[in-house]
Tab-separated table of C-alpha atoms in Angstrom:
chain	number	residue	atom	x	y	z
G	6	MET	CA	218.313	54.690	-5.423
G	7	ASN	CA	218.386	57.151	-8.247
G	8	LYS	CA	216.892	59.432	-6.498
G	9	LEU	CA	220.380	59.355	-3.710
G	10	PHE	CA	222.581	60.129	-7.066
G	11	ASN	CA	220.025	62.996	-8.846
G	12	TYR	CA	220.751	64.850	-6.198
G	13	GLY	CA	223.223	63.860	-3.543
G	14	LEU	CA	226.156	63.982	-4.288
G	15	LEU	CA	226.682	67.276	-5.287
G	16	SER	CA	225.513	68.482	-2.226
G	17	ALA	CA	228.173	65.484	-0.127
G	18	LEU	CA	230.705	67.466	-1.823
G	19	ALA	CA	229.951	70.345	-0.928
G	20	LEU	CA	229.446	68.169	2.604
G	21	LEU	CA	232.490	67.363	2.386
G	22	SER	CA	234.145	71.289	3.650
G	23	TYR	CA	232.965	70.543	6.768
G	24	SER	CA	234.376	70.241	9.700
G	25	CYS	CA	235.280	71.028	13.953
G	26	GLU	CA	237.913	72.955	12.689
G	27	PRO	CA	238.734	76.447	10.520
G	28	ASP	CA	235.888	75.864	7.587
G	29	PHE	CA	233.706	74.734	10.682
G	30	LEU	CA	231.328	77.935	10.557
G	31	GLU	CA	231.200	77.403	5.714
G	32	ASP	CA	227.831	76.402	4.595
G	33	PRO	CA	227.265	72.532	3.285
G	34	VAL	CA	224.396	74.071	0.739
G	35	LEU	CA	226.907	75.573	-2.388
G	36	THR	CA	225.573	78.079	-5.077
G	37	ASN	CA	227.299	80.155	-7.945
G	38	THR	CA	228.548	82.617	-5.075
G	39	GLY	CA	229.606	80.305	-2.541
G	40	THR	CA	227.362	79.717	-0.319
G	41	LEU	CA	223.635	79.429	0.930
G	42	THR	CA	222.261	79.926	4.308
G	43	SER	CA	219.228	78.357	5.794
G	44	VAL	CA	216.506	81.468	5.716
G	45	GLN	CA	217.744	81.330	1.357
G	46	PHE	CA	217.615	77.423	1.368
G	47	GLU	CA	214.264	77.806	3.549
G	48	GLU	CA	212.603	80.258	0.781
G	49	ALA	CA	213.949	78.315	-2.074
G	50	ALA	CA	212.597	74.728	-0.478
G	51	ALA	CA	209.434	76.728	-1.064
G	52	LEU	CA	209.519	77.012	-4.590
G	53	ASP	CA	211.020	73.669	-4.826
G	54	PRO	CA	209.929	70.857	-2.313
G	55	SER	CA	212.220	68.841	-3.808
G	56	LEU	CA	215.187	70.711	-2.832
G	57	PRO	CA	215.242	69.342	1.449
G	58	THR	CA	214.471	65.694	-0.179
G	59	GLY	CA	218.083	66.799	-2.552
G	60	LEU	CA	219.904	68.009	0.570
G	61	MET	CA	219.285	64.805	2.843
G	62	SER	CA	220.424	62.503	0.195
G	63	GLY	CA	223.735	64.407	-0.092
G	64	VAL	CA	223.960	63.892	4.070
G	65	TYR	CA	222.970	60.304	3.088
G	66	ALA	CA	225.875	59.784	-0.072
G	67	LEU	CA	228.457	61.067	3.405
G	68	THR	CA	227.311	57.793	4.815
G	69	PHE	CA	229.801	56.198	2.487
G	70	THR	CA	231.952	58.646	0.774
G	71	THR	CA	235.554	58.090	0.999
G	72	GLY	CA	237.648	60.730	2.569
G	73	THR	CA	234.435	61.960	5.133
G	74	GLY	CA	236.967	61.799	8.023
G	75	GLY	CA	239.385	64.338	6.876
G	76	THR	CA	241.770	62.129	5.636
G	77	GLY	CA	243.648	60.597	2.379
G	78	GLY	CA	243.721	57.293	4.814
G	79	HIS	CA	242.596	54.102	3.079
G	80	ASP	CA	240.829	53.046	6.637
G	81	ASP	CA	238.499	56.772	5.421
G	82	PHE	CA	235.270	55.680	4.294
G	83	GLY	CA	232.820	56.110	5.474
G	84	MET	CA	230.180	55.082	8.309
G	85	LYS	CA	231.245	51.327	8.040
G	86	SER	CA	235.379	52.519	8.854
G	87	TYR	CA	233.899	53.214	12.463
G	88	ASP	CA	232.650	49.469	12.509
G	89	VAL	CA	235.729	48.110	11.464
G	90	PHE	CA	237.562	50.880	14.564
G	91	SER	CA	235.115	49.801	17.657
G	92	ASP	CA	235.362	46.101	16.170
G	93	MET	CA	239.121	46.124	16.556
G	94	LEU	CA	238.827	48.460	19.778
G	95	SER	CA	236.909	45.593	21.530
G	96	GLY	CA	239.005	42.686	20.626
G	97	ASP	CA	236.771	40.819	18.666
G	98	VAL	CA	238.108	41.552	15.310
G	99	ALA	CA	241.689	40.224	15.178
G	100	LEU	CA	244.174	42.357	12.443
G	101	SER	CA	246.241	38.388	12.778
G	102	GLN	CA	249.003	39.492	10.048
G	103	SER	CA	249.473	42.527	9.051
G	104	VAL	CA	251.551	44.240	6.494
G	105	TYR	CA	250.791	47.745	5.021
G	106	GLY	CA	249.952	48.670	8.818
G	107	TRP	CA	246.611	49.999	8.455
G	108	TYR	CA	244.625	50.169	12.230
G	109	ARG	CA	247.200	48.399	13.475
G	110	ALA	CA	250.092	51.188	15.132
G	111	SER	CA	246.319	53.034	15.632
G	112	ILE	CA	244.088	50.543	16.620
G	113	THR	CA	244.796	47.849	17.589
G	114	GLU	CA	248.117	48.773	19.324
G	115	PHE	CA	245.991	51.726	20.945
G	116	GLY	CA	247.771	54.718	19.855
G	117	ALA	CA	244.457	56.896	19.132
G	118	PRO	CA	242.905	56.386	22.044
G	119	GLN	CA	245.998	57.211	24.109
G	120	ASP	CA	247.874	59.515	22.612
G	121	PHE	CA	245.463	63.248	20.677
G	122	THR	CA	247.979	64.145	18.530
G	123	PHE	CA	246.814	60.673	15.843
G	124	GLY	CA	245.026	61.327	13.096
G	125	ASP	CA	242.063	58.802	14.135
G	126	ASN	CA	240.815	60.850	16.766
G	127	ARG	CA	240.324	63.441	14.293
G	128	GLN	CA	238.442	60.905	11.814
G	129	VAL	CA	236.212	59.851	13.794
G	130	TRP	CA	235.316	63.380	15.224
G	131	ARG	CA	235.013	65.314	11.685
G	132	TYR	CA	232.897	62.160	10.336
G	133	TYR	CA	230.103	62.354	13.105
G	134	TYR	CA	230.218	66.193	13.333
G	135	ARG	CA	230.357	66.481	9.259
G	136	ILE	CA	226.796	64.239	9.483
G	137	ILE	CA	225.719	67.012	12.319
G	138	ARG	CA	226.099	69.542	10.082
G	139	GLY	CA	224.621	68.326	7.027
G	140	CYS	CA	221.582	66.959	9.471
G	141	ASN	CA	221.648	70.452	10.986
G	142	SER	CA	221.075	72.255	7.613
G	143	VAL	CA	218.215	70.214	6.403
G	144	ILE	CA	216.289	70.610	10.267
G	145	ASP	CA	217.162	74.920	9.938
G	146	GLY	CA	215.914	74.819	6.105
G	147	LEU	CA	212.382	73.222	6.851
G	148	GLY	CA	212.142	75.622	9.572
G	149	GLY	CA	214.351	74.485	12.619
G	150	MET	CA	214.809	72.290	15.547
G	151	ASP	CA	210.819	73.105	16.486
G	152	ALA	CA	208.946	73.284	13.204
G	153	THR	CA	206.744	70.500	11.952
G	154	PRO	CA	206.384	71.215	7.804
G	155	GLU	CA	203.824	71.292	6.342
G	156	SER	CA	203.933	68.839	3.660
G	157	GLN	CA	204.348	65.038	3.806
G	158	ALA	CA	207.546	64.933	2.155
G	159	ASN	CA	209.792	66.691	4.575
G	160	LYS	CA	207.937	65.638	7.923
G	161	TYR	CA	209.461	62.192	6.548
G	162	THR	CA	212.571	64.575	5.407
G	163	MET	CA	212.447	66.113	9.233
G	164	GLY	CA	212.095	62.906	10.824
G	165	GLN	CA	215.454	61.175	8.479
G	166	ALA	CA	217.627	64.293	9.601
G	167	LYS	CA	216.711	63.924	13.561
G	168	ALA	CA	217.069	60.345	12.936
G	169	LEU	CA	221.037	60.616	11.543
G	170	ARG	CA	221.500	63.286	14.112
G	171	ALA	CA	221.157	61.449	16.667
G	172	HIS	CA	222.719	58.300	15.223
G	173	SER	CA	226.291	60.417	15.564
G	174	TYR	CA	225.424	61.647	19.114
G	175	PHE	CA	225.055	58.706	19.460
G	176	TYR	CA	227.942	57.177	18.378
G	177	LEU	CA	230.229	59.995	19.432
G	178	ALA	CA	229.132	59.502	22.559
G	179	ASN	CA	230.265	56.068	22.670
G	180	PHE	CA	233.618	56.734	20.793
G	181	TYR	CA	234.470	59.908	22.920
G	182	GLN	CA	232.836	58.813	26.708
G	183	LYS	CA	233.978	55.723	28.446
G	184	GLU	CA	230.954	54.777	30.716
G	185	TYR	CA	227.463	56.595	30.503
G	186	ASP	CA	227.882	59.377	33.425
G	187	ALA	CA	225.232	62.609	33.414
G	188	SER	CA	226.864	65.228	34.120
G	189	GLU	CA	230.290	64.515	32.441
G	190	PRO	CA	231.110	67.120	29.495
G	191	ILE	CA	232.035	64.930	27.177
G	192	LEU	CA	231.491	66.896	23.864
G	193	PRO	CA	230.019	70.381	21.825
G	194	ILE	CA	226.723	69.782	21.355
G	195	TYR	CA	225.088	71.968	17.813
G	196	ARG	CA	221.589	71.601	17.079
G	197	SER	CA	221.992	74.251	14.267
G	198	ALA	CA	224.280	75.184	11.267
G	199	ALA	CA	224.514	78.538	12.448
G	200	ASP	CA	226.343	76.858	16.445
G	201	GLN	CA	229.652	77.849	16.241
G	202	ASN	CA	231.943	76.571	18.498
G	203	GLY	CA	230.909	75.926	21.552
G	204	PRO	CA	231.676	73.660	24.645
G	205	LYS	CA	232.170	69.802	25.794
G	206	VAL	CA	228.274	70.287	27.784
G	207	PRO	CA	227.605	67.192	29.793
G	208	ALA	CA	225.864	64.229	28.587
G	209	SER	CA	222.542	64.204	29.690
G	210	GLU	CA	222.439	67.544	27.747
G	211	ILE	CA	223.581	65.055	24.689
G	212	TYR	CA	221.864	62.643	25.427
G	213	ASP	CA	218.335	64.332	25.903
G	214	LEU	CA	218.918	65.849	22.447
G	215	MET	CA	219.012	62.307	21.115
G	216	GLU	CA	216.058	61.419	22.821
G	217	SER	CA	214.043	64.126	21.376
G	218	ASP	CA	214.903	63.552	17.757
G	219	LEU	CA	214.797	59.828	17.661
G	220	THR	CA	210.748	60.510	19.422
G	221	ASP	CA	210.256	63.418	16.842
G	222	ALA	CA	212.101	60.971	13.981
G	223	ILE	CA	209.514	58.211	15.050
G	224	ALA	CA	206.344	60.842	15.065
G	225	LEU	CA	207.386	62.509	11.102
G	226	LEU	CA	208.280	59.179	9.875
G	227	ASP	CA	204.855	57.660	10.528
G	228	GLY	CA	203.354	55.920	7.001
G	229	TYR	CA	206.965	56.130	5.061
G	230	ASN	CA	207.323	53.981	2.541
G	231	ARG	CA	211.166	54.756	1.289
G	232	ASP	CA	212.152	54.429	-2.023
G	233	ASN	CA	215.577	52.563	-0.832
G	234	LYS	CA	217.244	51.044	2.128
G	235	THR	CA	219.618	54.415	2.049
G	236	GLU	CA	216.884	56.244	4.237
G	237	ILE	CA	216.522	55.890	7.963
G	238	ASN	CA	212.049	54.667	8.026
G	239	GLN	CA	210.149	54.024	11.534
G	240	ASP	CA	211.108	50.661	11.853
G	241	VAL	CA	215.180	51.866	12.191
G	242	ALA	CA	214.320	55.181	14.161
G	243	LYS	CA	212.681	52.448	17.018
G	244	ALA	CA	216.203	50.874	16.726
G	245	LEU	CA	218.568	53.387	17.064
G	246	TYR	CA	215.933	54.619	20.324
G	247	ALA	CA	216.628	51.248	21.585
G	248	TYR	CA	220.022	51.643	21.543
G	249	VAL	CA	220.985	55.009	22.550
G	250	LEU	CA	218.183	53.998	25.737
G	251	GLY	CA	220.686	50.732	26.992
G	252	ALA	CA	223.209	53.219	26.674
G	253	ARG	CA	221.845	55.414	28.720
G	254	GLY	CA	220.858	52.184	30.869
G	255	THR	CA	217.579	54.133	33.071
G	256	ASP	CA	214.859	52.912	31.048
G	257	TYR	CA	215.686	49.254	29.774
G	258	THR	CA	211.362	48.749	29.225
G	259	LYS	CA	211.263	51.308	27.317
G	260	ALA	CA	214.533	50.369	25.522
G	261	TYR	CA	213.120	46.780	24.821
G	262	ASN	CA	209.770	48.073	23.440
G	263	MET	CA	211.401	49.741	20.974
G	264	ALA	CA	213.659	47.137	20.016
G	265	VAL	CA	210.224	44.945	19.830
G	266	GLN	CA	208.657	47.622	17.412
G	267	ALA	CA	210.963	47.402	15.175
G	268	ILE	CA	211.307	43.434	14.883
G	269	SER	CA	207.997	43.271	12.827
G	270	ASN	CA	208.147	43.991	9.494
G	271	TYR	CA	211.379	42.085	8.783
G	272	PRO	CA	212.644	38.252	9.132
G	273	VAL	CA	215.251	36.379	10.469
G	274	MET	CA	217.896	35.746	7.669
G	275	VAL	CA	218.066	32.064	7.789
G	276	GLY	CA	220.389	28.884	5.810
G	277	ALA	CA	221.836	29.944	2.691
G	278	GLU	CA	221.683	33.936	3.839
G	279	VAL	CA	223.814	33.069	7.045
G	280	THR	CA	227.163	32.289	4.706
G	281	GLY	CA	225.257	33.835	1.157
G	282	GLY	CA	227.681	36.906	1.712
G	283	PHE	CA	226.162	39.673	3.345
G	284	ASN	CA	226.576	41.271	-0.261
G	285	ASN	CA	222.589	42.044	-1.266
G	286	VAL	CA	220.946	45.195	0.209
G	287	ASN	CA	217.677	43.928	-1.066
G	288	THR	CA	218.039	41.046	2.197
G	289	PRO	CA	215.086	40.784	2.969
G	290	GLY	CA	216.397	40.829	7.206
G	291	TRP	CA	218.577	44.064	6.093
G	292	MET	CA	217.091	46.357	7.932
G	293	TRP	CA	218.991	49.489	7.248
G	294	GLY	CA	222.233	49.830	4.796
G	295	VAL	CA	223.778	50.746	0.949
G	296	ASP	CA	223.227	49.520	-3.131
G	297	LEU	CA	226.622	50.123	-4.048
G	298	ASN	CA	227.170	49.761	-7.759
G	299	GLN	CA	229.606	50.886	-10.692
G	300	ASP	CA	228.210	54.769	-11.137
G	301	ILE	CA	228.866	54.639	-7.444
G	302	GLY	CA	232.914	53.999	-8.146
G	303	LEU	CA	234.731	52.929	-5.007
G	304	GLY	CA	237.036	50.564	-5.084
G	305	LEU	CA	240.130	49.223	-2.481
G	306	ILE	CA	239.130	52.591	-0.448
G	307	SER	CA	235.847	51.142	0.998
G	308	TRP	CA	235.275	48.099	3.855
G	309	TRP	CA	235.305	45.400	1.165
G	310	GLY	CA	238.918	46.809	0.274
G	311	GLN	CA	239.494	45.956	4.252
G	312	MET	CA	237.691	43.178	4.541
G	313	ASP	CA	237.363	40.356	1.706
G	314	TYR	CA	239.728	38.092	0.711
G	315	TYR	CA	237.050	37.950	-1.974
G	316	SER	CA	237.526	41.891	-3.015
G	317	TYR	CA	240.280	43.919	-4.477
G	318	SER	CA	241.555	44.242	-1.328
G	319	TYR	CA	244.234	44.242	1.194
G	320	PRO	CA	242.711	40.989	2.634
G	321	ALA	CA	243.814	39.539	-0.695
G	322	TYR	CA	247.198	40.871	0.012
G	323	GLY	CA	247.669	39.662	3.296
G	324	ASP	CA	246.489	42.065	5.725
G	325	LEU	CA	243.837	39.588	7.576
G	326	LYS	CA	241.239	40.789	9.318
G	327	ALA	CA	239.431	37.613	11.896
G	328	ILE	CA	237.419	36.433	13.814
G	329	ASP	CA	239.605	36.514	17.813
G	330	ALA	CA	240.178	32.837	18.695
G	331	SER	CA	238.491	32.351	21.859
G	332	LEU	CA	235.193	34.102	19.864
G	333	PHE	CA	235.552	31.956	17.524
G	334	ALA	CA	236.048	28.536	20.074
G	335	GLN	CA	232.894	29.854	22.003
G	336	ILE	CA	230.802	28.784	18.746
G	337	PRO	CA	228.914	25.166	19.121
G	338	ALA	CA	230.739	22.983	15.933
G	339	ASN	CA	226.755	22.604	15.198
G	340	ASP	CA	225.748	26.573	14.841
G	341	ILE	CA	225.170	27.095	11.068
G	342	ARG	CA	227.254	30.451	12.123
G	343	LYS	CA	230.492	28.014	12.559
G	344	GLY	CA	230.731	27.925	9.142
G	345	GLN	CA	230.778	31.546	7.956
G	346	PHE	CA	234.765	31.300	9.569
G	347	LEU	CA	237.400	29.918	7.451
G	348	ASN	CA	239.686	27.231	9.362
G	349	ASN	CA	240.876	25.194	7.462
G	350	THR	CA	245.551	23.898	8.180
G	351	ALA	CA	246.765	26.767	5.819
G	352	PHE	CA	244.783	29.403	7.554
G	353	ALA	CA	243.272	27.652	10.796
G	354	GLN	CA	245.320	30.964	12.497
G	355	HIS	CA	243.339	32.734	10.889
G	356	LEU	CA	239.696	32.443	11.367
G	357	MET	CA	239.289	34.498	8.282
G	358	PRO	CA	235.350	35.473	7.207
G	359	LEU	CA	235.561	33.994	3.743
G	360	PHE	CA	231.975	32.649	4.362
G	361	LYS	CA	230.288	35.288	6.060
G	362	PHE	CA	231.915	38.569	3.983
G	363	TYR	CA	232.252	38.176	0.404
G	364	ASP	CA	232.393	39.524	-3.286
G	365	SER	CA	229.538	37.527	-5.389
G	366	ASP	CA	231.834	36.130	-7.934
G	367	ARG	CA	234.083	34.683	-4.770
G	368	VAL	CA	237.705	35.912	-6.975
G	369	HIS	CA	240.723	35.712	-5.130
G	370	THR	CA	241.315	39.380	-5.260
G	371	GLY	CA	238.014	40.234	-7.179
G	372	THR	CA	236.834	40.572	-10.710
G	373	SER	CA	237.031	44.066	-10.393
G	374	SER	CA	238.872	47.110	-9.069
G	375	ILE	CA	235.108	48.215	-8.503
G	376	VAL	CA	232.868	47.400	-5.212
G	377	LYS	CA	230.287	45.659	-6.166
G	378	ALA	CA	228.606	44.229	-2.740
G	379	ASP	CA	225.733	46.041	-0.489
G	380	TYR	CA	227.040	47.273	2.751
G	381	VAL	CA	224.709	46.272	5.764
G	382	TYR	CA	224.050	49.095	8.444
G	383	MET	CA	221.477	47.145	10.567
G	384	ARG	CA	219.613	44.950	10.254
G	385	VAL	CA	216.823	43.074	12.668
G	386	ALA	CA	219.101	40.204	14.137
G	387	GLU	CA	220.156	43.180	16.602
G	388	MET	CA	216.490	44.005	17.188
G	389	HIS	CA	215.681	40.582	18.344
G	390	LEU	CA	219.157	40.509	20.872
G	391	MET	CA	218.419	43.794	21.985
G	392	ALA	CA	215.054	43.096	22.544
G	393	ALA	CA	216.068	40.198	25.318
G	394	GLU	CA	219.225	41.769	26.480
G	395	MET	CA	217.186	45.247	26.804
G	396	ALA	CA	214.729	42.616	29.004
G	397	ALA	CA	216.981	41.057	30.928
G	398	PHE	CA	218.359	44.123	32.376
G	399	ALA	CA	214.676	45.215	33.022
G	400	GLY	CA	214.844	41.948	34.902
G	401	ASN	CA	211.758	40.066	32.346
G	402	ASP	CA	213.901	36.846	31.747
G	403	GLY	CA	210.886	35.460	30.265
G	404	ALA	CA	210.602	37.878	27.234
G	405	ALA	CA	214.041	37.607	27.501
G	406	ARG	CA	214.574	33.911	27.058
G	407	VAL	CA	211.568	34.512	24.697
G	408	HIS	CA	213.438	35.997	22.007
G	409	LEU	CA	216.703	35.241	22.113
G	410	LYS	CA	215.490	31.651	21.135
G	411	ASN	CA	213.879	33.466	18.127
G	412	LEU	CA	217.438	33.623	17.017
G	413	VAL	CA	219.087	31.019	17.818
G	414	SER	CA	217.314	29.062	16.959
G	415	THR	CA	217.939	29.720	13.588
G	416	ARG	CA	221.304	28.753	14.739
G	417	VAL	CA	221.615	25.551	16.203
G	418	PRO	CA	219.633	22.996	15.672
G	419	ASP	CA	218.347	22.595	19.195
G	420	ALA	CA	217.992	26.599	22.179
G	421	SER	CA	216.075	24.758	24.358
G	422	TYR	CA	219.210	25.055	26.827
G	423	ILE	CA	217.841	28.854	26.572
G	424	ASP	CA	215.477	27.775	28.778
G	425	GLY	CA	217.343	26.731	32.035
G	426	LEU	CA	219.345	30.062	31.919
G	427	SER	CA	217.814	33.383	34.466
G	428	GLY	CA	220.435	36.394	35.945
G	429	GLN	CA	223.401	36.920	35.231
G	430	ALA	CA	224.167	33.435	32.861
G	431	LEU	CA	221.374	34.751	30.705
G	432	LYS	CA	222.727	37.953	30.111
G	433	ASP	CA	225.804	36.858	29.170
G	434	GLU	CA	224.585	34.561	26.623
G	435	ILE	CA	222.737	36.882	25.182
G	436	TYR	CA	225.700	39.211	25.286
G	437	LEU	CA	228.046	36.137	23.338
G	438	GLN	CA	224.999	35.551	20.721
G	439	THR	CA	225.232	39.531	19.587
G	440	ARG	CA	228.631	38.938	20.262
G	441	ILE	CA	228.598	35.933	17.371
G	442	GLU	CA	225.969	36.897	15.678
G	443	LEU	CA	226.800	40.736	14.902
G	444	TRP	CA	230.553	40.051	14.185
G	445	GLY	CA	232.247	42.361	12.181
G	446	GLU	CA	229.494	44.540	12.017
G	447	GLY	CA	229.846	47.112	13.851
G	448	LYS	CA	227.901	45.937	16.741
G	449	SER	CA	230.285	44.377	19.234
G	450	TYR	CA	232.093	47.429	21.671
G	451	LEU	CA	228.188	48.808	21.821
G	452	ALA	CA	227.500	45.519	23.649
G	453	MET	CA	230.710	45.295	25.145
G	454	LYS	CA	229.763	49.140	26.833
G	455	ARG	CA	226.550	48.588	28.028
G	456	ASN	CA	227.447	44.876	29.355
G	457	LYS	CA	230.287	46.785	31.325
G	458	ALA	CA	232.683	43.432	29.843
G	459	THR	CA	235.614	42.695	29.868
G	460	ALA	CA	237.895	41.243	27.414
G	461	THR	CA	240.220	39.456	26.697
G	462	ARG	CA	242.215	39.159	23.667
G	463	GLY	CA	243.016	35.878	21.883
G	464	SER	CA	246.165	33.999	20.498
G	465	ASN	CA	245.763	35.417	16.284
G	466	HIS	CA	246.277	38.940	17.983
G	467	LEU	CA	249.025	40.188	17.083
G	468	SER	CA	248.858	41.988	20.440
G	469	PHE	CA	247.739	42.379	23.963
G	470	VAL	CA	247.499	38.399	23.567
G	471	GLY	CA	245.679	37.691	27.063
G	472	GLU	CA	245.573	40.890	28.627
G	473	PRO	CA	242.050	41.747	30.341
G	474	ILE	CA	240.501	44.866	28.638
G	475	PRO	CA	237.880	46.346	30.986
G	476	TYR	CA	235.169	48.262	29.028
G	477	ASN	CA	235.968	51.517	30.320
G	478	ASP	CA	240.142	51.223	29.707
G	479	GLU	CA	241.339	54.606	28.645
G	480	ARG	CA	242.418	52.578	25.725
G	481	MET	CA	238.429	52.344	24.512
G	482	THR	CA	237.735	55.490	23.468
G	483	PHE	CA	239.032	58.080	20.830
G	484	GLU	CA	240.203	61.702	22.231
G	485	ILE	CA	239.485	64.933	21.396
G	486	PRO	CA	241.798	65.814	18.715
G	487	GLU	CA	244.000	67.853	17.964
G	488	GLY	CA	243.018	69.969	16.026
G	489	GLU	CA	239.359	70.802	17.968
G	490	ILE	CA	241.764	71.962	20.332
G	491	GLN	CA	243.968	75.104	18.853
G	492	TYR	CA	240.818	75.879	16.685
G	493	ASN	CA	238.311	75.963	19.046
G	494	PRO	CA	238.567	78.376	22.017
G	495	PHE	CA	236.141	76.562	24.414
G	496	ILE	CA	238.170	73.112	24.041
G	497	SER	CA	241.182	74.670	24.401
G	498	THR	CA	240.245	76.222	27.759
G	499	GLN	CA	238.561	73.412	29.755
G	500	ASN	CA	240.168	70.176	30.600
G	501	GLN	CA	240.788	67.262	28.583
């Protein structure tokens, strides 16, 4: 983490000036006189090779910096904000008790997806486009989209920028399109920091850029040994490619191959790790995450501040997030993951994740107002499940069963029941295991869309209990925000 903070925080603060509204054209790299153009950046990078790495560190810092969605809200804390949004939209995370009002009207009662004036539409949009802008600045400074940097260090930096840009477009595409339709215009596309406001382009063009970026990233990151897990390496880039292909649904075999290639360097979390708090980035099964510490200074406005009973947090004071009661009921009693959730007389209806996510001190309301538990962005269990899912969708049930058993056999005493599954029953089991294994990690919404599933909320939700909500329901996607319509002349003249 040292390199990240030697260069990154100043760059991150500068990048906070970006959005797709009036300040869209502000360059995120600041100098004494105001801005640094891409040409100036390229010249400076030639003199100081650490500059591109430093700027990329700043972009990474935005993924866990508060306010990066452009609001002062306590649900605006970087990438993990949208893990919460998506898990609640899918229904797998229940807001089982609401004291302070975060998430209720806008997310769990679907206010934002049905009204473009709700601020959460703007927050999601602004965060991901801010990351894209930062990545574009790095790419421009290294010669642009089609350039291959000369130095190995700059190749690695270019690969990370392209992978993170693809990641941001991937989430935007999922959040703002009901389901993949190649011809439907969905988002503006910006390939350079010099690009100005633009019209929505078809989903196929967005996905083509993601695939191009990730193909380049995988090649550029070959041999890269990262300094810390905050940075994207080749394995993470391959995993992201598997997600993109899975969402697009056009090449399940290639998606399967990408997922399999991403697996080899990481063991699955087992035994005590599964109920050990998910709070240490050095956990071998974590592929991508952030080492948070007191110097970073996150507190209440953080993922831990919204999810953990054992932090200084909203759950500690009554704003409770829980596993959906119906999903919990589907976890076998002898499954180690059943023990991740509290199920006693006092809190039976809440089913809080008191033994999955927690600060290591395990003191109610926390021992400090500063977060020291880490963020997980991706772990290898995802790729075992993705490999199984993509194999099943490609019609390779044998491979699907192998990969599914590789994970499930570490969770239950006997996973032999999987041997008898095929076809839709096998797909359904993979989807269920994905929801159980990755609960609260921001992946159930993506799986819901890939599987074209319907969610029916369990008894511990505060609203819409028992109502079937399909993956392509209007309430499952955000609206292009009011500010974008006002300030982007191309968007304002297109159909919304």
